[in-house]
mmCIF file with all atom_site columns, C-alpha atoms in Angstrom:
data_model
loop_
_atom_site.group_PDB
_atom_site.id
_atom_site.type_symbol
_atom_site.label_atom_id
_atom_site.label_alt_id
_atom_site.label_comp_id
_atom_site.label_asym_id
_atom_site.label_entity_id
_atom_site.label_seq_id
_atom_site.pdbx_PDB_ins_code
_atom_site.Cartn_x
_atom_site.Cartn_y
_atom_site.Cartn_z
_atom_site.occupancy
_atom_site.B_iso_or_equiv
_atom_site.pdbx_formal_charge
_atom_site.auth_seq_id
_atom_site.auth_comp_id
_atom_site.auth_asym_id
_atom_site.auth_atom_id
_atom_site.pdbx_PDB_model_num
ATOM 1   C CA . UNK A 1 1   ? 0.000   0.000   0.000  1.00 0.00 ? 27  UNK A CA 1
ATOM 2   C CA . UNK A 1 2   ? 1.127   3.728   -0.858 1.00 0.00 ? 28  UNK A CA 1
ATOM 3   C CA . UNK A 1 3   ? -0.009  7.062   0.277  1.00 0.00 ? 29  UNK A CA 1
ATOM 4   C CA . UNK A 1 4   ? -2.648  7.966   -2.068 1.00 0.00 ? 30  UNK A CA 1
ATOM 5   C CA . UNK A 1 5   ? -3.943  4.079   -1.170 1.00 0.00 ? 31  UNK A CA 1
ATOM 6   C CA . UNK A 1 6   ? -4.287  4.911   2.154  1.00 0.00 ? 32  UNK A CA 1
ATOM 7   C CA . UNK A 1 7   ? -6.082  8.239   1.443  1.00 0.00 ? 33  UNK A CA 1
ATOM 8   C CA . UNK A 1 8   ? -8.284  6.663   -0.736 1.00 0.00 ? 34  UNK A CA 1
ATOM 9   C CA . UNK A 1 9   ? -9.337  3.793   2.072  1.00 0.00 ? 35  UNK A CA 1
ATOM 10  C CA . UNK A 1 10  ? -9.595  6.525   4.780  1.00 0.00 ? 36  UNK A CA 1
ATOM 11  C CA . UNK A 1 11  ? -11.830 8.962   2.961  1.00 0.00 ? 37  UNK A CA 1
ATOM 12  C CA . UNK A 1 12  ? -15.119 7.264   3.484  1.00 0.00 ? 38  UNK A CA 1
ATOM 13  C CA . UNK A 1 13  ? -14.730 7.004   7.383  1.00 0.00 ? 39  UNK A CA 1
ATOM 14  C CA . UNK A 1 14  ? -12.865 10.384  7.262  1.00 0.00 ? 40  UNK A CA 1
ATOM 15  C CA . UNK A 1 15  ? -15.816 11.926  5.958  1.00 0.00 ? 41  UNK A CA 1
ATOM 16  C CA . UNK A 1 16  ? -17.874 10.326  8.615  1.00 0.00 ? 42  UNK A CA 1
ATOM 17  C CA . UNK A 1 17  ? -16.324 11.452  11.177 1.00 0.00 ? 43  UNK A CA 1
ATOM 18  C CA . UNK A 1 18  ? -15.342 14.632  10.416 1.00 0.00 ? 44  UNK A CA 1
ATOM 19  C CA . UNK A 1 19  ? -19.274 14.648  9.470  1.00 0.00 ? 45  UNK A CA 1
ATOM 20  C CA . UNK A 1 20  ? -20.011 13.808  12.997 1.00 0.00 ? 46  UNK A CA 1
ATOM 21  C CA . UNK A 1 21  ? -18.214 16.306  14.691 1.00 0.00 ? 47  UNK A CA 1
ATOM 22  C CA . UNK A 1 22  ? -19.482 19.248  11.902 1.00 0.00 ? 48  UNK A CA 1
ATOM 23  C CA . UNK A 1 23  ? -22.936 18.258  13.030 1.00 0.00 ? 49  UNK A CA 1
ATOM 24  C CA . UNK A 1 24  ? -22.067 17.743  16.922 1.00 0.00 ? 50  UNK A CA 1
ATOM 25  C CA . UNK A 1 25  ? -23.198 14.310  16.815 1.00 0.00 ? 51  UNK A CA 1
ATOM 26  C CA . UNK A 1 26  ? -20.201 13.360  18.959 1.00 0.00 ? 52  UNK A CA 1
ATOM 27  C CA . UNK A 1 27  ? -21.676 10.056  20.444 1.00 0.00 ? 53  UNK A CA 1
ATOM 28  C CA . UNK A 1 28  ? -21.961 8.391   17.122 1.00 0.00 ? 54  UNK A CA 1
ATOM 29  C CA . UNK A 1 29  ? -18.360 8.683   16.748 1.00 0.00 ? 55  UNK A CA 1
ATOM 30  C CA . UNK A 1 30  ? -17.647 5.801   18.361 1.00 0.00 ? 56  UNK A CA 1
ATOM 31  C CA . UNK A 1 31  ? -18.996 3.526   15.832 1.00 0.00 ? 57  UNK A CA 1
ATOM 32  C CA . UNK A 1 32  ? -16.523 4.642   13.529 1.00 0.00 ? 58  UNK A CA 1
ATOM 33  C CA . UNK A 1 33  ? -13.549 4.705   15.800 1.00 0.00 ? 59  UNK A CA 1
ATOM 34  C CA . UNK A 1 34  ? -12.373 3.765   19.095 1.00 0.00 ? 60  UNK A CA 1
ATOM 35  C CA . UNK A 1 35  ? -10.746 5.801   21.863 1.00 0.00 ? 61  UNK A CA 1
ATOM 36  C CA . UNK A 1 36  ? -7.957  4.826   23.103 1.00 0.00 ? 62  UNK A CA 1
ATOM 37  C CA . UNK A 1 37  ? -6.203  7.813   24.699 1.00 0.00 ? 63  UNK A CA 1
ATOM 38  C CA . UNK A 1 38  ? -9.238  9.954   26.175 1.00 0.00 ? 64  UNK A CA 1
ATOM 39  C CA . UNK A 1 39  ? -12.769 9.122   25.972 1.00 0.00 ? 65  UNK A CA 1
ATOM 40  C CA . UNK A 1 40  ? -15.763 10.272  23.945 1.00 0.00 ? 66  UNK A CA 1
ATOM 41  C CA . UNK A 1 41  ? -16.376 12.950  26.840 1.00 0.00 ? 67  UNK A CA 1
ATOM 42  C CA . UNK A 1 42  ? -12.672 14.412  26.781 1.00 0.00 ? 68  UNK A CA 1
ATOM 43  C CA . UNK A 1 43  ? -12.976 14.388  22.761 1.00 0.00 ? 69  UNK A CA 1
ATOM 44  C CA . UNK A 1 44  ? -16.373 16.069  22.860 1.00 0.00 ? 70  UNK A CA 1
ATOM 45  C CA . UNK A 1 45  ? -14.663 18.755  25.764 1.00 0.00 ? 71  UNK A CA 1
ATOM 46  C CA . UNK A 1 46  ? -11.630 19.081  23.531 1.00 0.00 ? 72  UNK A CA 1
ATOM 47  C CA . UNK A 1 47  ? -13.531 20.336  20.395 1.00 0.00 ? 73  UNK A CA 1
ATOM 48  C CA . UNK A 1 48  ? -16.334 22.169  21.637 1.00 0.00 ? 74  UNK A CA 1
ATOM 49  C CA . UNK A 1 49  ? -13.709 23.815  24.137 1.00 0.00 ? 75  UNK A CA 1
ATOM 50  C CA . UNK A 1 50  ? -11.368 24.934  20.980 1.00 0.00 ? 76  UNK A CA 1
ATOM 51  C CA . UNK A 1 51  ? -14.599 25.798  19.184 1.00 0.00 ? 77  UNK A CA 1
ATOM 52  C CA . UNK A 1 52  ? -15.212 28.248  22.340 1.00 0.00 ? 78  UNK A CA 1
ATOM 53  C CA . UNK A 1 53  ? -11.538 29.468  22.871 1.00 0.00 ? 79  UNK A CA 1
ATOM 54  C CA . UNK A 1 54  ? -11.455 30.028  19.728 1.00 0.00 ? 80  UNK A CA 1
ATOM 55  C CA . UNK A 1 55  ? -14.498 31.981  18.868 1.00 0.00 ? 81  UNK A CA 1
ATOM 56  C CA . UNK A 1 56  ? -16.181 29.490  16.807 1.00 0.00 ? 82  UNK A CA 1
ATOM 57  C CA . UNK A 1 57  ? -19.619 28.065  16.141 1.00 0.00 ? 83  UNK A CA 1
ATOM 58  C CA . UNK A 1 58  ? -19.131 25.301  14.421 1.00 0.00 ? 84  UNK A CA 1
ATOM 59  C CA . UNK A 1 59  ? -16.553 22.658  12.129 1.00 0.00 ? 85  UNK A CA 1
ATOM 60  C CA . UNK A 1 60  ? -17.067 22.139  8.292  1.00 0.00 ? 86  UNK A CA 1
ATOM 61  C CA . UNK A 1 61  ? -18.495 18.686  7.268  1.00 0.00 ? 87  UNK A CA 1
ATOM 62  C CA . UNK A 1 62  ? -16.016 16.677  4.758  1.00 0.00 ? 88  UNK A CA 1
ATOM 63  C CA . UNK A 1 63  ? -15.660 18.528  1.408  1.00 0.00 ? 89  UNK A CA 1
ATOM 64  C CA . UNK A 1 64  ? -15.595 21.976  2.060  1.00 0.00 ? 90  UNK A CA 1
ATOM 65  C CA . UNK A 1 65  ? -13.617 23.626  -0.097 1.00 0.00 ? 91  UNK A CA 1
ATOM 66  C CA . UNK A 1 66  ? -10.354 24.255  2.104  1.00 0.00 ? 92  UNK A CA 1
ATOM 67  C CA . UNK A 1 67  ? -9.119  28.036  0.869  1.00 0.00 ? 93  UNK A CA 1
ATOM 68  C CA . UNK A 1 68  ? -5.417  27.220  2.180  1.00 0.00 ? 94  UNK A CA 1
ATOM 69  C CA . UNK A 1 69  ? -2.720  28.815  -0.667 1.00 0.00 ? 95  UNK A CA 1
ATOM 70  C CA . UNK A 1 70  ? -0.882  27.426  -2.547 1.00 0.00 ? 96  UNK A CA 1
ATOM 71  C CA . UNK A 1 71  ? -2.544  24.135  -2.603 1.00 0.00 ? 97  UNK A CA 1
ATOM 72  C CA . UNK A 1 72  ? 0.208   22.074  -3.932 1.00 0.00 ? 98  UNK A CA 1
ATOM 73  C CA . UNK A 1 73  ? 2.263   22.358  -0.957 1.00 0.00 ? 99  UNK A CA 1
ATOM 74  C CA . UNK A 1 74  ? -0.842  21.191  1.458  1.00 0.00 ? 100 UNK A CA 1
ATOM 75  C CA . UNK A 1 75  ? -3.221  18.256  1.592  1.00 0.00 ? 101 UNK A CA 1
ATOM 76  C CA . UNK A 1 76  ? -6.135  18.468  3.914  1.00 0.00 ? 102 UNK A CA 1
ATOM 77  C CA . UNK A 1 77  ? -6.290  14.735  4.362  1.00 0.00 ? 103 UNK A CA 1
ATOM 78  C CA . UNK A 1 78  ? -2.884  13.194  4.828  1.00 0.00 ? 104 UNK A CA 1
ATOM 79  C CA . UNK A 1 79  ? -1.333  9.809   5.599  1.00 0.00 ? 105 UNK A CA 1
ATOM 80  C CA . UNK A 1 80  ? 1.511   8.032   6.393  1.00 0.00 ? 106 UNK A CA 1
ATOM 81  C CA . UNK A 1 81  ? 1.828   3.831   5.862  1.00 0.00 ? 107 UNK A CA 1
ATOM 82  C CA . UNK A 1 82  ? 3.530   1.991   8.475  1.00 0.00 ? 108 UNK A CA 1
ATOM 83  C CA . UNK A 1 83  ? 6.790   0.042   7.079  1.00 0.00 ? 109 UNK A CA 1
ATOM 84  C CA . UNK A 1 84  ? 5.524   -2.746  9.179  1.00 0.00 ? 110 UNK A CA 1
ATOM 85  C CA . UNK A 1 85  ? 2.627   -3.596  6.911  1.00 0.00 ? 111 UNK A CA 1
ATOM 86  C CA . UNK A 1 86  ? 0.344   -2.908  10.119 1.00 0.00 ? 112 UNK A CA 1
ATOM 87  C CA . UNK A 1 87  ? -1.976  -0.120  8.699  1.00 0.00 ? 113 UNK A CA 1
ATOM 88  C CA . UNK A 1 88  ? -1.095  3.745   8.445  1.00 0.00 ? 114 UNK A CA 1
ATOM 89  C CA . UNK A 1 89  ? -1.811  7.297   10.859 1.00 0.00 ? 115 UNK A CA 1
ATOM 90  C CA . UNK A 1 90  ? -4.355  9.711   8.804  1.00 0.00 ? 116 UNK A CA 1
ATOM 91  C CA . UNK A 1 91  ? -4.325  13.269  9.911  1.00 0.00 ? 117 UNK A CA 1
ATOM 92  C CA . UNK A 1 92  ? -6.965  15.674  8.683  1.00 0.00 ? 118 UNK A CA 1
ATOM 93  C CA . UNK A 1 93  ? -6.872  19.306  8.838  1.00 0.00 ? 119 UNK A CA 1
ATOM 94  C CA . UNK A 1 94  ? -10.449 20.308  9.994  1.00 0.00 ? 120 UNK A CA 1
ATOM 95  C CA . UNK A 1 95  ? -11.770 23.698  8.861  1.00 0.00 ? 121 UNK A CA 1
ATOM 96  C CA . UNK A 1 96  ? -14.381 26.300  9.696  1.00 0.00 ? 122 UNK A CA 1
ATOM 97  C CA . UNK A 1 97  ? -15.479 28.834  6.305  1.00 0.00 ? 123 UNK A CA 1
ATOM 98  C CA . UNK A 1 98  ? -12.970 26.615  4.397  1.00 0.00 ? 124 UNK A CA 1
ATOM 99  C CA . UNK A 1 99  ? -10.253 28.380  6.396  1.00 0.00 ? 125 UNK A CA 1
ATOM 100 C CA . UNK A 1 100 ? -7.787  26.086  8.614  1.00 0.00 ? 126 UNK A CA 1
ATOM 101 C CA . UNK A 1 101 ? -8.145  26.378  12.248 1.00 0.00 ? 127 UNK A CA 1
ATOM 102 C CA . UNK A 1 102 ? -5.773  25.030  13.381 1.00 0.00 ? 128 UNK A CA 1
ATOM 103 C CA . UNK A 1 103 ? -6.944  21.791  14.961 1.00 0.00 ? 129 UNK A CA 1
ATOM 104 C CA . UNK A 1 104 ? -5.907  18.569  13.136 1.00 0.00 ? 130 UNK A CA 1
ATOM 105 C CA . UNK A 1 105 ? -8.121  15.423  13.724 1.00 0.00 ? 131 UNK A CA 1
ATOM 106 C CA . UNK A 1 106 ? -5.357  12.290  13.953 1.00 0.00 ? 132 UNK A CA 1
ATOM 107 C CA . UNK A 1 107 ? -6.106  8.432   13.998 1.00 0.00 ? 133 UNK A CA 1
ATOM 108 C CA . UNK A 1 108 ? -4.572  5.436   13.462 1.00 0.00 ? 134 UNK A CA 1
ATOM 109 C CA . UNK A 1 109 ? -6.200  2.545   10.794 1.00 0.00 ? 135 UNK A CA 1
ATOM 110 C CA . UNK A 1 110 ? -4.963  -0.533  11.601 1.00 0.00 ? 136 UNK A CA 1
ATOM 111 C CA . UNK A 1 111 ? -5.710  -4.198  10.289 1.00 0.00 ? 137 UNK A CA 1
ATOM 112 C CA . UNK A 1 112 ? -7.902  -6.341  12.390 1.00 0.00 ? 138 UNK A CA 1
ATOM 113 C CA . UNK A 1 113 ? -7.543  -9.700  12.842 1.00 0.00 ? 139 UNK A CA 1
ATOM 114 C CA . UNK A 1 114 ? -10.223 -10.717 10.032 1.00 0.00 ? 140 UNK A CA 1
ATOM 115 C CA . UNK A 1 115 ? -8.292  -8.721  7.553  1.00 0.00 ? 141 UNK A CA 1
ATOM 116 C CA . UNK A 1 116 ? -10.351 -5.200  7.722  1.00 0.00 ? 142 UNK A CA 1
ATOM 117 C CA . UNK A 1 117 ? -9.601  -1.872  9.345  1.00 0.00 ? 143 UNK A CA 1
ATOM 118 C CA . UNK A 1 118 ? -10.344 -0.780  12.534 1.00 0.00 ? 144 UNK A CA 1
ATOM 119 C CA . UNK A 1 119 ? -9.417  3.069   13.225 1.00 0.00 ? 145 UNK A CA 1
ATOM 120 C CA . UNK A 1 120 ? -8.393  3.236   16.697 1.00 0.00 ? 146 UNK A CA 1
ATOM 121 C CA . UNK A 1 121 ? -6.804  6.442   18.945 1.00 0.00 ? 147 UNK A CA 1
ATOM 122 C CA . UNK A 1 122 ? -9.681  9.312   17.292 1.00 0.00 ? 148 UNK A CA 1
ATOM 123 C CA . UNK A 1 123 ? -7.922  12.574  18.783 1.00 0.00 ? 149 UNK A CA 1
ATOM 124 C CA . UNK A 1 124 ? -7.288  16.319  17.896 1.00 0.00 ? 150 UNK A CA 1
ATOM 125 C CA . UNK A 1 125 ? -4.326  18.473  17.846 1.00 0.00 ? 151 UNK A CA 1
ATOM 126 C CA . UNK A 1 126 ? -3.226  22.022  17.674 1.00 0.00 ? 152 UNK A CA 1
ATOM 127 C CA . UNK A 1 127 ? -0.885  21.561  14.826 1.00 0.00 ? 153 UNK A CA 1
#
């Protein structure tokens, strides 16, 4: 598997989460990933409190237009493949008015016994 592989498998649950957390429907987040590091409470504190710190109402859903310049040098949805064949990290710059803010959503999608993907660690960052 390559990059744009992995960006093309991690699109559709991308989208759903990133969805989810547009349309503050944080408790169905869980049955597209699992926390590992914090739980669905700290993740729901963590983006409505940068929402509030940072003056804003809400997160786009997947697929608005991100305004960042030049947009060769940036990718809103970005992975890297583990070497050890185990599944890859996906980061994903959220935005609010297509404008970055600042807060990357990370996660890990890693293969499950029967062969599928299971995204596991769902967290944010101020990147």
């Amino acid at each position: 598997m390559d990059k744009h592989e992995a960006e093309q498998l991690a699109k559709p649950i991308v989208k759903k989460i990133v969805d989810c957390i547009a349309e503050k429907r944080y408790a169905d987040l869980e049955k597209y990933a699992e926390f590992e590091d914090m739980s669905l409470a700290d993740f729901t504190w963590l983006i409505e409190g940068f929402l509030e710190i940072n003056e804003l109402s809400y997160m786009d859903r997947f697929g608005v237009p991100c305004t960042f310049s030049p947009q060769y040098e940036y990718h809103q949805l970005f992975c890297i493949v583990y070497r050890d064949g185990s599944g890859f990290h996906a980061d994903y710059g959220l935005t609010t008015d297509g404008e970055l803010n600042d807060l990357t959503l990370q996660m890990d999608f890693l293969y499950t016994e029967s062969g599928a993907f299971a995204v596991k660690n769902l967290n944010a960052h101020v990147m």
